[in-house]
C-alpha positions as CSV (number, residue, x, y, z in Angstrom):
1,M,-64.6,-48.5,-88.5
2,L,-63.1,-49.3,-91.9
3,S,-59.4,-48.5,-92.1
4,K,-56.5,-49.0,-94.5
5,R,-54.1,-49.4,-91.6
6,V,-53.1,-52.8,-90.5
7,A,-53.4,-51.8,-86.9
8,R,-56.3,-49.7,-85.5
9,P,-57.8,-48.6,-82.2
10,R,-59.9,-51.3,-80.6
11,R,-63.2,-50.9,-78.7
12,V,-62.5,-53.6,-76.2
13,A,-60.3,-53.7,-73.2
14,L,-58.3,-56.7,-74.3
15,I,-56.1,-55.1,-76.8
16,G,-53.4,-54.0,-74.4
17,F,-53.2,-57.4,-72.8
18,V,-49.9,-59.1,-73.1
19,G,-49.1,-62.1,-70.9
20,A,-46.3,-61.5,-68.6
21,L,-44.1,-64.5,-68.1
22,A,-42.3,-65.2,-64.8
23,V,-38.9,-66.3,-66.1
24,S,-37.2,-68.9,-64.0
25,M,-33.6,-69.4,-64.8
26,S,-32.7,-73.0,-64.0
27,A,-29.1,-74.0,-64.2
28,C,-30.0,-77.7,-64.5
29,A,-33.3,-78.2,-66.3
30,S,-34.8,-81.6,-66.6
31,Q,-35.1,-83.1,-70.0
32,R,-38.7,-82.8,-71.1
33,D,-39.1,-84.4,-74.5
34,T,-39.8,-87.6,-76.4
35,G,-36.9,-87.2,-78.8
36,G,-33.9,-85.0,-79.4
37,S,-31.9,-83.3,-76.8
38,A,-33.1,-81.0,-74.1
39,G,-33.9,-77.6,-75.4
40,D,-34.8,-78.4,-79.0
41,T,-38.1,-80.3,-78.4
42,F,-41.2,-79.0,-76.7
43,V,-43.9,-81.4,-75.7
44,F,-47.4,-80.0,-75.0
45,G,-50.1,-81.9,-73.2
46,A,-53.3,-81.4,-75.3
47,T,-56.8,-82.3,-74.0
48,S,-57.7,-84.2,-77.1
49,M,-56.5,-85.1,-80.5
50,P,-57.3,-82.9,-83.5
51,K,-60.1,-84.0,-85.7
52,N,-57.9,-83.5,-88.8
53,F,-55.4,-81.0,-90.1
54,D,-57.4,-79.1,-92.7
55,P,-58.4,-76.0,-90.9
56,V,-61.6,-75.3,-92.9
57,F,-63.1,-78.6,-91.6
58,N,-62.4,-77.8,-88.0
59,D,-64.0,-75.7,-85.3
60,D,-62.4,-76.7,-82.0
61,G,-59.3,-75.4,-80.2
62,E,-57.4,-78.7,-80.1
63,S,-57.6,-79.0,-83.9
64,F,-56.7,-75.4,-84.3
65,R,-53.7,-75.6,-82.0
66,P,-51.4,-77.6,-84.3
67,A,-52.9,-75.9,-87.4
68,R,-51.8,-72.4,-86.2
69,Q,-48.2,-73.6,-86.1
70,M,-48.3,-75.0,-89.7
71,Y,-50.5,-72.5,-91.5
72,E,-51.0,-68.7,-91.8
73,T,-53.8,-66.4,-92.7
74,L,-54.1,-63.1,-94.5
75,I,-54.1,-61.3,-91.2
76,R,-53.4,-62.5,-87.7
77,Y,-53.8,-61.2,-84.2
78,K,-51.0,-59.4,-82.4
79,A,-49.6,-61.7,-79.7
80,G,-51.4,-61.4,-76.4
81,T,-54.2,-59.3,-77.9
82,T,-57.2,-59.3,-80.2
83,E,-55.7,-56.6,-82.4
84,P,-55.3,-57.5,-86.1
85,E,-51.9,-57.3,-87.7
86,A,-50.1,-58.3,-90.9
87,D,-49.5,-62.0,-91.7
88,L,-49.5,-63.2,-95.3
89,A,-50.9,-59.8,-96.3
90,T,-48.8,-56.8,-95.4
91,S,-51.8,-54.3,-95.8
92,W,-55.5,-54.3,-96.7
93,T,-57.8,-51.7,-98.0
94,P,-61.7,-51.8,-98.2
95,S,-63.7,-50.3,-101.0
96,A,-65.9,-47.3,-100.1
97,D,-68.9,-49.7,-99.8
98,A,-66.9,-52.3,-98.0
99,K,-67.8,-54.9,-100.6
100,S,-64.3,-55.4,-101.8
101,W,-61.0,-55.9,-99.9
102,A,-57.7,-55.5,-101.6
103,F,-54.8,-57.3,-100.0
104,T,-51.1,-56.5,-100.7
105,L,-49.4,-59.9,-100.2
106,R,-46.1,-60.7,-98.6
107,Q,-43.4,-61.6,-101.1
108,G,-40.8,-64.3,-100.9
109,V,-43.1,-66.8,-99.1
110,K,-43.3,-70.5,-100.1
111,F,-45.5,-73.3,-98.9
112,H,-43.9,-76.3,-97.3
113,D,-43.9,-78.2,-100.5
114,G,-42.1,-75.4,-102.4
115,T,-45.1,-74.0,-104.1
116,P,-44.9,-70.2,-104.3
117,F,-47.4,-68.1,-102.3
118,N,-49.1,-65.4,-104.4
119,A,-52.4,-63.9,-105.3
120,A,-53.3,-66.9,-107.4
121,A,-52.9,-69.2,-104.3
122,V,-55.1,-66.9,-102.2
123,C,-57.8,-67.0,-104.9
124,F,-57.5,-70.7,-105.3
125,N,-58.2,-71.2,-101.5
126,F,-61.2,-68.8,-101.4
127,D,-62.7,-70.3,-104.6
128,R,-62.2,-73.8,-103.2
129,W,-64.1,-73.0,-100.1
130,Y,-66.9,-71.3,-102.0
131,N,-67.3,-74.1,-104.6
132,I,-66.9,-77.1,-102.4
133,K,-69.4,-79.8,-103.1
134,G,-71.3,-82.3,-101.0
135,A,-73.4,-82.0,-97.8
136,A,-70.9,-83.8,-95.7
137,A,-68.1,-81.4,-96.6
138,Q,-70.3,-78.3,-96.2
139,R,-71.6,-79.4,-92.8
140,Q,-68.0,-79.7,-91.5
141,M,-67.2,-76.1,-92.7
142,I,-68.9,-74.6,-89.7
143,Y,-66.8,-71.4,-89.5
144,Y,-66.9,-70.8,-93.2
145,G,-70.7,-71.2,-93.1
146,D,-71.0,-68.8,-90.2
147,V,-68.8,-66.1,-91.8
148,F,-69.7,-66.4,-95.5
149,E,-73.3,-67.8,-94.9
150,G,-73.5,-69.9,-98.1
151,F,-71.8,-71.7,-100.9
152,A,-72.0,-71.7,-104.7
153,H,-74.5,-74.5,-104.3
154,N,-75.8,-75.1,-100.9
155,E,-76.1,-78.8,-100.1
156,G,-75.7,-78.9,-96.3
157,D,-77.4,-76.9,-93.5
158,T,-76.3,-73.5,-94.9
159,K,-79.1,-72.0,-97.1
160,D,-78.4,-68.3,-97.7
161,Q,-76.7,-66.6,-100.6
162,S,-73.0,-66.5,-100.0
163,V,-71.4,-63.3,-98.7
164,Y,-68.4,-64.3,-100.9
165,K,-68.6,-63.4,-104.6
166,S,-65.2,-63.8,-106.2
167,C,-61.5,-63.4,-105.8
168,E,-59.3,-61.5,-108.4
169,A,-55.5,-61.8,-108.7
170,K,-54.9,-58.2,-109.8
171,D,-51.2,-59.0,-110.1
172,E,-48.8,-61.5,-108.5
173,Y,-49.0,-60.0,-105.1
174,T,-52.4,-58.3,-105.0
175,A,-55.5,-60.2,-104.3
176,V,-59.0,-58.6,-104.2
177,I,-61.8,-60.4,-102.3
178,N,-65.2,-59.3,-103.6
179,L,-68.3,-59.7,-101.5
180,N,-72.0,-59.7,-102.4
181,R,-72.7,-57.5,-99.4
182,A,-70.7,-55.7,-96.7
183,K,-69.9,-57.5,-93.5
184,G,-68.9,-55.8,-90.3
185,A,-66.8,-58.8,-89.2
186,F,-64.1,-57.9,-91.7
187,P,-61.2,-57.4,-91.7
188,D,-60.9,-59.3,-88.4
189,A,-62.6,-62.4,-89.6
190,F,-59.9,-62.9,-92.3
191,G,-57.7,-64.0,-89.5
192,L,-59.7,-67.0,-88.6
193,T,-57.7,-70.3,-88.5
194,S,-60.4,-71.9,-90.6
195,L,-59.4,-69.4,-93.3
196,S,-55.8,-70.5,-93.3
197,I,-54.1,-70.6,-96.8
198,S,-53.0,-74.0,-98.0
199,S,-50.8,-75.0,-100.9
200,P,-52.9,-75.3,-104.1
201,T,-50.6,-78.0,-105.3
202,A,-51.1,-80.2,-102.1
203,L,-54.8,-79.6,-102.0
204,Q,-55.2,-81.0,-105.5
205,K,-52.6,-83.8,-105.2
206,Y,-54.2,-85.2,-102.0
207,N,-57.9,-84.7,-102.9
208,A,-58.5,-82.2,-100.1
209,D,-62.2,-81.6,-100.9
210,T,-63.1,-85.3,-100.3
211,V,-65.2,-85.7,-97.2
212,T,-67.5,-88.7,-96.9
213,Q,-70.2,-89.5,-94.3
214,T,-71.0,-93.0,-93.3
215,G,-73.9,-93.0,-90.8
216,Q,-72.8,-90.5,-88.2
217,S,-69.1,-90.7,-88.9
218,F,-67.1,-88.4,-91.2
219,T,-63.9,-89.4,-93.2
220,Y,-61.4,-86.9,-94.5
221,S,-58.9,-86.8,-97.3
222,D,-55.2,-87.7,-97.3
223,Y,-54.6,-84.0,-97.3
224,A,-56.4,-83.5,-94.1
225,N,-54.9,-86.5,-92.3
226,L,-51.4,-86.9,-93.7
227,H,-50.3,-84.0,-95.9
228,P,-51.3,-80.6,-94.4
229,T,-49.2,-78.0,-96.2
230,G,-49.1,-74.3,-95.2
231,T,-46.5,-71.6,-94.9
232,G,-46.0,-71.5,-91.2
233,P,-42.9,-71.8,-89.0
234,F,-43.5,-75.5,-88.4
235,K,-44.2,-78.4,-90.8
236,F,-46.1,-81.6,-90.4
237,D,-44.0,-84.7,-89.6
238,S,-46.3,-87.4,-88.3
239,F,-49.5,-88.3,-86.5
240,D,-49.3,-91.4,-84.3
241,K,-52.9,-92.2,-83.7
242,N,-52.1,-95.3,-81.6
243,N,-50.2,-93.1,-79.0
244,N,-52.2,-89.9,-79.6
245,V,-49.1,-87.9,-80.6
246,V,-48.8,-85.2,-83.4
247,T,-45.2,-84.2,-84.3
248,L,-44.2,-81.0,-86.1
249,V,-40.7,-80.0,-87.1
250,R,-39.2,-76.6,-87.7
251,N,-39.6,-75.0,-91.2
252,D,-36.0,-74.0,-91.9
253,D,-37.2,-72.1,-95.0
254,Y,-39.7,-70.0,-93.1
255,W,-40.0,-66.4,-94.4
256,G,-40.0,-64.9,-90.9
257,G,-38.1,-65.4,-87.7
258,K,-37.1,-69.1,-87.4
259,A,-38.6,-71.2,-84.6
260,K,-36.3,-71.7,-81.7
261,L,-37.4,-75.3,-81.3
262,T,-36.6,-77.9,-83.9
263,K,-39.5,-80.2,-82.9
264,L,-43.0,-79.5,-81.5
265,I,-45.0,-82.4,-80.1
266,F,-48.7,-82.4,-79.1
267,K,-49.6,-85.4,-76.9
268,A,-53.2,-86.0,-76.1
269,I,-53.8,-86.5,-72.4
270,P,-57.5,-86.2,-71.8
271,D,-57.3,-86.4,-68.0
272,E,-56.3,-83.1,-66.4
273,N,-54.7,-84.8,-63.4
274,A,-52.6,-87.0,-65.7
275,R,-51.4,-83.9,-67.5
276,K,-50.4,-82.4,-64.2
277,Q,-48.5,-85.5,-63.2
278,E,-46.6,-85.6,-66.5
279,L,-45.6,-82.1,-66.2
280,A,-44.2,-82.8,-62.7
281,A,-42.4,-85.9,-64.1
282,G,-40.8,-83.9,-66.9
283,T,-42.4,-85.9,-69.7
284,I,-44.2,-82.8,-71.0
285,D,-43.3,-79.1,-71.0
286,G,-46.7,-77.6,-70.6
287,Y,-50.5,-78.1,-70.9
288,D,-53.7,-76.1,-71.2
289,Y,-56.6,-75.5,-68.9
290,P,-55.3,-76.6,-65.5
291,R,-58.0,-76.9,-62.8
292,P,-58.3,-73.7,-60.8
293,A,-57.8,-75.8,-57.6
294,D,-54.3,-76.7,-58.9
295,F,-53.0,-73.2,-59.4
296,N,-51.4,-72.9,-56.0
297,S,-49.7,-76.4,-56.1
298,L,-48.5,-75.8,-59.6
299,T,-46.9,-72.4,-58.8
300,G,-45.6,-73.9,-55.6
301,A,-43.7,-76.5,-57.6
302,G,-42.1,-73.8,-59.7
303,E,-44.3,-74.1,-62.7
304,Q,-45.5,-71.0,-64.5
305,V,-49.3,-70.6,-64.5
306,L,-50.1,-68.0,-67.2
307,M,-53.6,-66.4,-67.1
308,R,-55.6,-65.2,-70.0
309,P,-58.5,-62.7,-69.7
310,A,-62.0,-64.1,-69.8
311,F,-63.0,-64.0,-73.5
312,N,-65.4,-66.9,-73.6
313,I,-68.9,-68.1,-72.7
314,L,-70.2,-71.4,-71.3
315,Y,-73.8,-72.1,-72.1
316,L,-76.4,-74.8,-71.6
317,G,-77.7,-75.4,-75.1
318,I,-81.4,-76.2,-75.7
319,N,-82.5,-78.2,-78.7
320,Q,-86.2,-77.5,-79.5
321,K,-86.5,-79.9,-82.4
322,G,-86.7,-83.3,-80.7
323,N,-88.7,-82.3,-77.6
324,P,-91.9,-80.4,-78.2
325,K,-92.1,-79.1,-74.6
326,L,-88.9,-77.2,-75.2
327,Q,-90.7,-75.1,-77.8
328,D,-92.6,-73.4,-75.0
329,V,-90.6,-70.4,-73.8
330,R,-91.9,-70.9,-70.3
331,V,-90.1,-74.2,-70.2
332,R,-86.9,-72.7,-71.4
333,E,-87.3,-69.9,-68.8
334,A,-87.8,-72.5,-66.1
335,I,-84.6,-74.2,-67.0
336,E,-82.7,-70.9,-66.7
337,H,-84.4,-70.1,-63.4
338,A,-83.3,-73.6,-62.1
339,I,-79.6,-73.1,-62.5
340,N,-77.6,-71.6,-59.7
341,R,-74.9,-69.9,-61.8
342,Q,-73.4,-67.9,-58.9
343,Q,-72.7,-71.0,-57.0
344,L,-71.2,-72.7,-60.1
345,V,-68.8,-69.9,-60.5
346,R,-67.8,-69.9,-56.9
347,N,-67.2,-73.7,-56.9
348,K,-65.9,-74.5,-60.3
349,F,-64.3,-71.5,-61.9
350,P,-61.0,-69.5,-61.2
351,D,-60.9,-66.1,-59.6
352,G,-62.0,-63.5,-62.2
353,A,-64.9,-65.6,-63.5
354,Y,-68.4,-64.2,-63.4
355,A,-71.9,-65.6,-63.8
356,Q,-73.5,-64.7,-67.2
357,D,-77.0,-63.4,-68.2
358,Q,-76.1,-63.1,-71.9
359,F,-73.9,-64.7,-74.6
360,L,-71.2,-62.1,-74.8
361,P,-68.2,-61.5,-72.5
362,N,-68.5,-58.1,-70.8
363,N,-65.5,-56.8,-72.7
364,V,-67.1,-57.1,-76.2
365,A,-69.0,-54.2,-77.8
366,G,-72.7,-55.3,-77.8
367,Y,-72.8,-56.4,-74.2
368,T,-75.8,-54.7,-72.5
369,D,-77.5,-54.6,-69.1
370,A,-80.9,-54.4,-70.9
371,V,-81.1,-58.1,-71.5
372,A,-84.0,-60.1,-69.8
373,K,-82.7,-61.7,-66.6
374,F,-83.8,-65.0,-65.1
375,D,-82.2,-65.3,-61.7
376,Y,-81.8,-68.4,-59.7
377,D,-85.3,-69.2,-58.4
378,P,-86.3,-72.9,-58.2
379,A,-89.8,-72.1,-57.0
380,K,-90.3,-69.9,-60.1
381,A,-89.0,-72.7,-62.3
382,K,-91.6,-75.1,-60.9
383,Q,-94.3,-72.6,-61.3
384,L,-93.4,-72.0,-65.0
385,L,-93.3,-75.8,-65.6
386,T,-96.8,-76.2,-64.1
387,E,-98.1,-73.4,-66.2
388,A,-96.6,-75.0,-69.3
389,D,-98.1,-78.4,-68.4
390,A,-94.5,-79.8,-68.3
391,T,-94.2,-81.0,-64.7
392,N,-93.2,-84.4,-66.1
393,L,-90.3,-82.9,-68.2
394,S,-87.5,-85.4,-69.0
395,L,-84.4,-84.2,-70.7
396,N,-81.4,-86.0,-72.4
397,F,-78.4,-84.0,-71.2
398,Y,-75.3,-84.5,-73.4
399,V,-72.0,-83.7,-71.5
400,P,-68.5,-83.7,-73.1
401,T,-65.9,-86.0,-71.6
402,E,-62.1,-86.5,-72.1
403,T,-61.6,-82.8,-72.4
404,T,-61.3,-79.4,-70.7
405,R,-62.0,-76.2,-72.6
406,P,-61.3,-72.5,-71.9
407,Y,-64.9,-72.0,-70.9
408,L,-65.3,-75.4,-69.3
409,P,-62.6,-76.2,-66.7
410,D,-64.5,-79.3,-65.3
411,P,-67.1,-80.7,-67.7
412,V,-68.2,-83.6,-65.6
413,G,-68.3,-81.7,-62.3
414,I,-70.2,-78.7,-63.9
415,G,-72.6,-81.1,-65.7
416,A,-73.3,-82.9,-62.4
417,A,-74.0,-79.6,-60.6
418,I,-76.4,-78.5,-63.3
419,T,-78.1,-81.9,-63.2
420,E,-78.8,-81.5,-59.5
421,D,-80.1,-78.0,-60.0
422,L,-82.6,-79.2,-62.7
423,K,-83.6,-82.2,-60.6
424,A,-84.3,-79.9,-57.7
425,A,-86.8,-78.0,-59.9
426,G,-88.6,-81.3,-60.7
427,I,-87.0,-82.1,-64.1
428,T,-85.9,-85.6,-64.9
429,V,-82.4,-85.6,-66.3
430,N,-80.8,-88.5,-68.3
431,V,-77.0,-87.7,-68.6
432,V,-75.4,-88.8,-71.8
433,P,-71.5,-88.5,-71.5
434,E,-69.6,-88.6,-74.7
435,P,-65.9,-87.9,-75.6
436,F,-65.6,-84.4,-77.0
437,N,-64.1,-85.4,-80.4
438,G,-65.3,-88.9,-80.2
439,G,-69.0,-88.4,-80.8
440,F,-70.2,-85.4,-78.7
441,M,-69.5,-82.6,-81.2
442,D,-71.1,-84.4,-84.2
443,D,-74.1,-85.7,-82.2
444,V,-74.7,-82.2,-80.8
445,Q,-73.8,-79.9,-83.8
446,N,-74.6,-82.0,-86.8
447,F,-77.3,-84.5,-85.7
448,G,-79.1,-82.6,-82.9
449,K,-79.6,-85.8,-80.8
450,Q,-79.7,-83.9,-77.4
451,D,-82.4,-82.1,-75.6
452,I,-79.9,-80.0,-73.6
453,H,-76.1,-80.0,-73.8
454,L,-73.1,-78.3,-72.2
455,L,-70.9,-76.4,-74.6
456,G,-69.4,-72.9,-75.1
457,W,-67.1,-70.7,-77.1
458,N,-63.8,-68.9,-76.8
459,G,-63.8,-65.8,-79.0
460,D,-61.8,-65.9,-82.3
461,Y,-61.7,-62.1,-82.7
462,A,-63.2,-59.1,-81.0
463,D,-66.7,-58.8,-82.6
464,A,-70.0,-59.7,-81.1
465,G,-71.0,-61.5,-84.3
466,N,-68.3,-64.1,-83.6
467,F,-70.3,-65.0,-80.5
468,I,-74.1,-64.5,-80.9
469,G,-74.0,-64.5,-84.7
470,T,-72.1,-67.8,-84.7
471,F,-74.6,-69.3,-82.2
472,F,-77.9,-67.9,-83.4
473,G,-77.5,-66.3,-86.8
474,R,-79.1,-69.0,-88.7
475,P,-81.0,-72.4,-88.1
476,K,-78.7,-75.0,-86.6
477,P,-79.2,-78.6,-85.5
478,E,-77.5,-77.6,-82.2
479,F,-80.5,-75.4,-81.1
480,G,-83.3,-76.6,-83.4
481,F,-85.2,-73.3,-83.7
482,D,-86.1,-70.9,-86.5
483,D,-86.8,-67.4,-85.5
484,P,-86.8,-64.9,-88.4
485,Q,-86.8,-61.9,-86.0
486,I,-83.5,-63.0,-84.3
487,F,-81.9,-64.0,-87.6
488,S,-82.9,-60.6,-89.1
489,A,-81.6,-58.6,-86.2
490,L,-78.2,-60.4,-86.3
491,S,-78.0,-60.1,-90.1
492,N,-78.6,-56.4,-89.7
493,A,-75.9,-56.1,-87.0
494,D,-73.5,-58.0,-89.2
495,T,-73.8,-55.4,-92.0
496,Q,-72.9,-52.5,-89.8
497,V,-69.4,-51.2,-90.5
498,T,-69.1,-48.4,-88.0
499,A,-68.3,-49.1,-84.3
500,D,-71.3,-47.3,-82.8
501,A,-73.9,-48.7,-85.3
502,K,-72.5,-52.2,-84.8
503,K,-72.6,-51.9,-81.0
504,N,-76.2,-50.7,-80.9
505,A,-77.4,-53.3,-83.4
506,Y,-75.8,-56.2,-81.4
507,Q,-77.2,-54.8,-78.2
508,Q,-80.7,-54.9,-79.7
509,A,-80.0,-58.5,-80.9
510,S,-78.8,-59.5,-77.5
511,V,-82.1,-58.3,-75.9
512,L,-84.2,-60.3,-78.4
513,I,-82.1,-63.4,-77.8
514,S,-82.4,-63.1,-74.0
515,Q,-86.2,-62.9,-74.3
516,Y,-86.4,-65.9,-76.6
517,V,-84.1,-68.1,-74.4
518,P,-82.6,-70.3,-77.1
519,A,-80.0,-71.5,-74.5
520,V,-78.9,-70.6,-71.0
521,P,-75.7,-68.5,-70.6
522,I,-73.8,-69.8,-67.6
523,A,-70.4,-68.1,-67.1
524,S,-67.3,-66.5,-68.5
525,G,-63.9,-67.3,-66.9
526,P,-60.2,-66.7,-67.4
527,P,-58.5,-69.9,-68.6
528,A,-54.9,-70.6,-67.7
529,I,-52.1,-72.3,-69.5
530,V,-49.2,-73.8,-67.6
531,V,-45.5,-74.4,-68.6
532,A,-42.5,-75.6,-66.9
533,K,-40.1,-73.2,-65.2
534,N,-37.5,-73.6,-67.9
535,I,-39.8,-72.5,-70.7
536,H,-39.6,-69.0,-72.1
537,G,-41.3,-66.9,-74.6
538,L,-44.8,-68.3,-74.6
539,I,-47.3,-65.4,-74.8
540,P,-50.8,-66.3,-73.5
541,S,-53.6,-65.1,-75.8
542,P,-57.2,-64.2,-74.9
543,L,-58.1,-66.0,-78.2
544,T,-56.1,-69.2,-77.1
545,D,-54.1,-68.3,-80.2
546,E,-50.6,-69.2,-78.8
547,R,-47.8,-69.5,-81.3
548,F,-44.9,-71.7,-80.3
549,Y,-42.2,-70.4,-82.7
550,T,-41.2,-67.9,-80.0
551,V,-40.8,-70.6,-77.3
552,S,-37.4,-71.7,-76.1
553,K,-36.1,-73.9,-73.3
554,S,-33.2,-73.2,-71.0
């Protein structure tokens, strides 16, 4: 429901969730940093390095993690919840037709380079995204394409008319975003990390819009690699690619509460067991996505294992473009029947996880029991393959490596289990392992090389469109299908601005999606984040939207 208030009742159970930290007061804490004295530096073990530091060109959590410390958005989400609250905007008001949003902006804010934050800066950013040129750049703006659906001149995979129309600086601290049509994802979607506000001065100085593609590789600007400039509580210091270390320092001119840490370091440690060992050794202060099997040993060693609610979905993607047999729905149904999701959840996921039959967590409005269900039945899978003349089906299965994700606690292990299930149904599987940010994401999402692939999504805000609209709202290389009925149903749901209408529309879309089987929903599970016993003030987020300016060390 549209509202002028910056906080409003939510329709999901998550909003009251705030992570409770078990505070362990240690009289003699070990030094856990790579520079500075104990207590002023926090070292976090990331699963992989960020792709770059320009949020609009990113769509993965490890790229967003440092960005969220350096940048801010018009709105953000209250710590530990999915509830929107003020950030760079102190309030926002929709027009009666929901095609304009007026933002009252926070005063006295400066970017890290000293550029004033104001309505002109907001409009510069929104106009930059809308007018960006080049297929390479537009293909990397995945979130922008999903939310705004088009550019001034579409050159990449996005083909629709843009939802965005214009931005007006009514006065120094009032910005009005005008839309070509109402969109039910707002205002929540204005809090997406990809829509972070950058310094106009820095964007121009360091040629931020320059993205080049050579073969299957993308190269980004000096802004994205060396000079990210936001308004957040931490500033960019350095990126040591040889040692996989990103260093941020405290922004002493921050408009809000100053960070308790003077230095924040993200160190990429792809192997989960290596992250665990470094935490035990005191060389890092925390890491994300510990294996469920390690929870007891971690807590037994005095570390704090902080649980988030399940606000994600793991799926087996199916790309119909390169393999004609996958265009037969009976083959896609056979693949779904072949996978033993209940056993996967029991063996590979933490307590609180559940097998999925649709692409929404059960705490998001739009979830419905009316979806078509394809339970584990290898015999049925073989029968469908026979009917579809696909008994010789061979699939290239792309599996991400050198990472763990909130929806994917053990990529290789889960991929191996699914491979065995498919083989048991008579399907030949050729596993193609690739590093998550070292080829997998581009090969799957931009080039569509795979027949099937293992991927998922952690919600960015509490709206069904952020899940199924993102996956299936328009043609994408990841899935290789074009179904106007599904696209129309999701487009209709996206225009609904009242809670009941939106819920009903997304339920109808979920049913259509389940019948078409564009992919196989696998599971939703509660991911954990672990920190040392001398760490205080970290609030786990269902959105994996943790902010480190509240963190301190004893």
